Amino acid sequence: MACNTIDARLEPCKEYLGGIQGIFLIPFTWSDIVTTGANGEVTKLTASDGTTLLTGYFWELKGSSSFEDAVTSSRENGTTFHDTTLMVSFKPSSQTTPYKEFTDLNTLAQGRWRIVVWDRNDNFWLVGEEYGADATTGAESWGTALGDPRTYSVTFMAQEKMGPRPLSATSYSGLSTIFTADVTP
């Protein structure tokens, strides 16, 4: 079988926006089921019973969060895999609860996650489908100047056979058939 079959490609129109607008954090469990459609898109995220939709906890993101996938291939080893990096930056939610974000940061660092990334083109991508995504670094920053941002940041890494898989939803409302979105702060 030939490995190098590919179609021609023309330069596309300038119609995309960069960046991400939010993520949905889903605690990783080996027994969870990721169902895919004929085109490879994720159509359902369920618990091991196959019917209970998983819950994704929504985090709205503004500013300098980023999402990147790098493919690594080795002729010597005969392997190909994807390194996905997701860096999220968020502001403290309230001065009255200064330790809530610190606690959240620790929870993110200690857990393993499946993460649905919502980009600014209203596309949804599953990170950590098979092996999960781990937080590799996290930071709390106070800035230096009076107008500098007060932020937290966390970097997640996932190594998978395939890159982030698209979800079949084409809008936020379409997510309800794939997983349960919890937007309660």
CSV table of C-alpha atoms in Angstrom, one decimal:
chain,number,residue,atom,x,y,z
A,1,MET,CA,0.0,0.0,0.0
A,2,ALA,CA,1.3,3.4,-0.9
A,3,CYS,CA,1.7,5.8,2.0
A,4,ASN,CA,2.1,9.0,-0.1
A,5,THR,CA,-1.3,9.4,-1.7
A,6,ILE,CA,-2.4,13.1,-1.5
A,7,ASP,CA,-4.7,15.5,-3.3
A,8,ALA,CA,-3.7,18.8,-5.0
A,9,ARG,CA,-4.1,21.9,-2.9
A,10,LEU,CA,-4.9,25.6,-3.8
A,11,GLU,CA,-4.4,28.6,-1.4
A,12,PRO,CA,-7.7,29.1,0.5
A,13,CYS,CA,-9.5,32.3,1.0
A,14,LYS,CA,-8.7,34.5,4.0
A,15,GLU,CA,-11.7,33.5,6.1
A,16,TYR,CA,-10.3,32.2,9.4
A,17,LEU,CA,-9.7,33.8,12.8
A,18,GLY,CA,-6.9,32.9,15.1
A,19,GLY,CA,-7.3,32.1,18.8
A,20,ILE,CA,-9.6,30.2,21.2
A,21,GLN,CA,-12.6,31.5,23.0
A,22,GLY,CA,-13.0,28.7,25.6
A,23,ILE,CA,-12.4,25.2,26.8
A,24,PHE,CA,-14.4,22.4,28.3
A,25,LEU,CA,-12.5,20.4,30.9
A,26,ILE,CA,-13.6,16.7,31.1
A,27,PRO,CA,-11.9,14.5,33.7
A,28,PHE,CA,-10.2,11.6,32.0
A,29,THR,CA,-11.2,8.0,32.6
A,30,TRP,CA,-9.9,5.1,30.6
A,31,SER,CA,-13.4,3.5,30.4
A,32,ASP,CA,-15.1,6.5,28.8
A,33,ILE,CA,-16.3,6.0,25.3
A,34,VAL,CA,-15.4,8.4,22.4
A,35,THR,CA,-17.8,7.8,19.5
A,36,THR,CA,-16.9,9.0,16.0
A,37,GLY,CA,-18.9,9.4,12.8
A,38,ALA,CA,-18.1,8.2,9.3
A,39,ASN,CA,-15.9,11.4,8.7
A,40,GLY,CA,-13.9,10.8,11.8
A,41,GLU,CA,-15.6,13.6,13.8
A,42,VAL,CA,-16.5,13.1,17.5
A,43,THR,CA,-20.3,12.6,17.8
A,44,LYS,CA,-20.6,11.5,21.4
A,45,LEU,CA,-18.6,11.4,24.7
A,46,THR,CA,-20.1,9.0,27.1
A,47,ALA,CA,-19.3,7.1,30.3
A,48,SER,CA,-18.6,3.4,30.1
A,49,ASP,CA,-22.3,2.6,30.1
A,50,GLY,CA,-22.4,4.2,26.6
A,51,THR,CA,-25.5,6.3,27.4
A,52,THR,CA,-24.5,8.8,30.1
A,53,LEU,CA,-23.0,11.9,28.5
A,54,LEU,CA,-19.8,13.2,30.1
A,55,THR,CA,-19.7,16.6,31.6
A,56,GLY,CA,-17.4,19.3,30.4
A,57,TYR,CA,-16.8,22.3,32.6
A,58,PHE,CA,-16.6,25.5,30.6
A,59,TRP,CA,-13.8,28.1,31.0
A,60,GLU,CA,-14.2,31.2,29.0
A,61,LEU,CA,-10.9,32.6,27.8
A,62,LYS,CA,-10.0,36.1,26.7
A,63,GLY,CA,-6.5,37.1,25.6
A,64,SER,CA,-3.3,35.2,25.1
A,65,SER,CA,-4.4,31.5,25.2
A,66,SER,CA,-3.0,29.3,22.4
A,67,PHE,CA,-3.5,25.9,20.8
A,68,GLU,CA,-1.0,24.1,18.6
A,69,ASP,CA,-0.4,20.6,17.2
A,70,ALA,CA,2.9,19.3,16.0
A,71,VAL,CA,3.4,16.0,14.2
A,72,THR,CA,6.6,14.1,14.8
A,73,SER,CA,7.6,11.3,12.4
A,74,SER,CA,10.7,9.1,12.5
A,75,ARG,CA,11.8,7.0,9.6
A,76,GLU,CA,14.4,5.2,11.8
A,77,ASN,CA,11.7,4.2,14.4
A,78,GLY,CA,8.8,3.8,12.0
A,79,THR,CA,6.6,6.0,14.2
A,80,THR,CA,4.4,9.1,13.8
A,81,PHE,CA,2.6,10.8,16.7
A,82,HIS,CA,1.2,14.2,17.6
A,83,ASP,CA,2.2,16.6,20.4
A,84,THR,CA,-0.6,18.9,21.2
A,85,THR,CA,0.0,22.0,23.3
A,86,LEU,CA,-2.8,24.1,24.8
A,87,MET,CA,-1.8,27.1,26.9
A,88,VAL,CA,-4.6,28.8,28.7
A,89,SER,CA,-4.4,32.2,30.5
A,90,PHE,CA,-7.1,33.4,32.8
A,91,LYS,CA,-7.7,36.3,35.2
A,92,PRO,CA,-8.8,35.8,38.9
A,93,SER,CA,-12.6,35.6,39.1
A,94,SER,CA,-12.8,37.7,42.3
A,95,GLN,CA,-10.6,39.5,44.8
A,96,THR,CA,-12.9,38.2,47.5
A,97,THR,CA,-11.8,34.6,46.8
A,98,PRO,CA,-8.1,34.9,46.1
A,99,TYR,CA,-7.3,31.2,46.7
A,100,LYS,CA,-10.0,29.7,44.4
A,101,GLU,CA,-7.8,30.0,41.3
A,102,PHE,CA,-4.8,28.7,43.2
A,103,THR,CA,-6.9,25.7,44.2
A,104,ASP,CA,-8.1,25.3,40.6
A,105,LEU,CA,-4.5,25.5,39.3
A,106,ASN,CA,-3.6,22.7,41.6
A,107,THR,CA,-6.6,20.6,40.5
A,108,LEU,CA,-5.7,21.1,36.8
A,109,ALA,CA,-2.0,20.2,37.5
A,110,GLN,CA,-2.9,17.0,39.4
A,111,GLY,CA,-5.5,15.6,37.1
A,112,ARG,CA,-5.6,14.2,33.6
A,113,TRP,CA,-8.1,15.6,31.1
A,114,ARG,CA,-9.9,15.4,27.9
A,115,ILE,CA,-10.3,19.0,26.7
A,116,VAL,CA,-12.7,20.3,24.1
A,117,VAL,CA,-11.2,23.5,22.6
A,118,TRP,CA,-13.6,26.0,21.1
A,119,ASP,CA,-11.8,28.2,18.5
A,120,ARG,CA,-12.9,31.6,17.3
A,121,ASN,CA,-14.3,30.0,14.1
A,122,ASP,CA,-16.9,28.1,16.1
A,123,ASN,CA,-15.0,24.8,15.6
A,124,PHE,CA,-14.6,22.3,18.5
A,125,TRP,CA,-11.6,20.1,18.9
A,126,LEU,CA,-11.0,17.2,21.3
A,127,VAL,CA,-7.5,17.1,22.9
A,128,GLY,CA,-6.4,14.0,24.8
A,129,GLU,CA,-8.8,11.6,23.2
A,130,GLU,CA,-7.0,8.4,23.8
A,131,TYR,CA,-4.3,9.1,26.5
A,132,GLY,CA,-5.6,12.3,28.1
A,133,ALA,CA,-3.9,15.7,28.4
A,134,ASP,CA,-1.7,16.6,31.4
A,135,ALA,CA,-0.9,20.1,32.8
A,136,THR,CA,2.9,20.4,32.5
A,137,THR,CA,3.4,23.9,33.8
A,138,GLY,CA,1.4,26.5,35.6
A,139,ALA,CA,2.1,30.0,36.8
A,140,GLU,CA,0.6,32.9,38.7
A,141,SER,CA,1.7,36.4,37.6
A,142,TRP,CA,1.2,39.7,39.2
A,143,GLY,CA,3.0,41.7,36.5
A,144,THR,CA,5.4,44.6,37.2
A,145,ALA,CA,3.7,47.8,36.2
A,146,LEU,CA,0.4,49.2,37.6
A,147,GLY,CA,-1.5,48.4,34.4
A,148,ASP,CA,-0.1,44.8,33.9
A,149,PRO,CA,-2.5,41.9,34.0
A,150,ARG,CA,-3.0,39.7,37.0
A,151,THR,CA,-3.2,36.2,35.5
A,152,TYR,CA,-2.8,32.5,35.9
A,153,SER,CA,-1.6,30.3,33.1
A,154,VAL,CA,-1.6,26.5,32.6
A,155,THR,CA,0.0,24.6,29.7
A,156,PHE,CA,-1.5,21.2,28.8
A,157,MET,CA,0.3,18.6,26.7
A,158,ALA,CA,-1.2,15.6,24.9
A,159,GLN,CA,0.7,12.9,22.9
A,160,GLU,CA,-1.6,11.0,20.6
A,161,LYS,CA,-1.6,8.8,17.5
A,162,MET,CA,-3.7,11.5,15.7
A,163,GLY,CA,-4.0,15.2,16.2
A,164,PRO,CA,-7.0,16.9,17.9
A,165,ARG,CA,-10.2,15.4,16.4
A,166,PRO,CA,-13.0,17.8,15.4
A,167,LEU,CA,-16.4,17.5,17.0
A,168,SER,CA,-19.5,17.2,14.8
A,169,ALA,CA,-21.1,20.3,16.5
A,170,THR,CA,-21.0,23.5,14.4
A,171,SER,CA,-22.3,25.7,17.2
A,172,TYR,CA,-22.4,25.9,21.0
A,173,SER,CA,-26.0,24.6,21.1
A,174,GLY,CA,-25.0,21.6,19.1
A,175,LEU,CA,-22.7,20.4,21.9
A,176,SER,CA,-25.7,19.1,23.9
A,177,THR,CA,-25.9,15.9,21.8
A,178,ILE,CA,-22.1,15.2,22.3
A,179,PHE,CA,-21.5,16.0,26.0
A,180,THR,CA,-23.1,17.9,28.8
A,181,ALA,CA,-21.7,21.5,29.1
A,182,ASP,CA,-21.6,22.8,32.6
A,183,VAL,CA,-21.3,26.6,32.5
A,184,THR,CA,-22.1,27.3,36.2
A,185,PRO,CA,-19.3,29.3,37.8
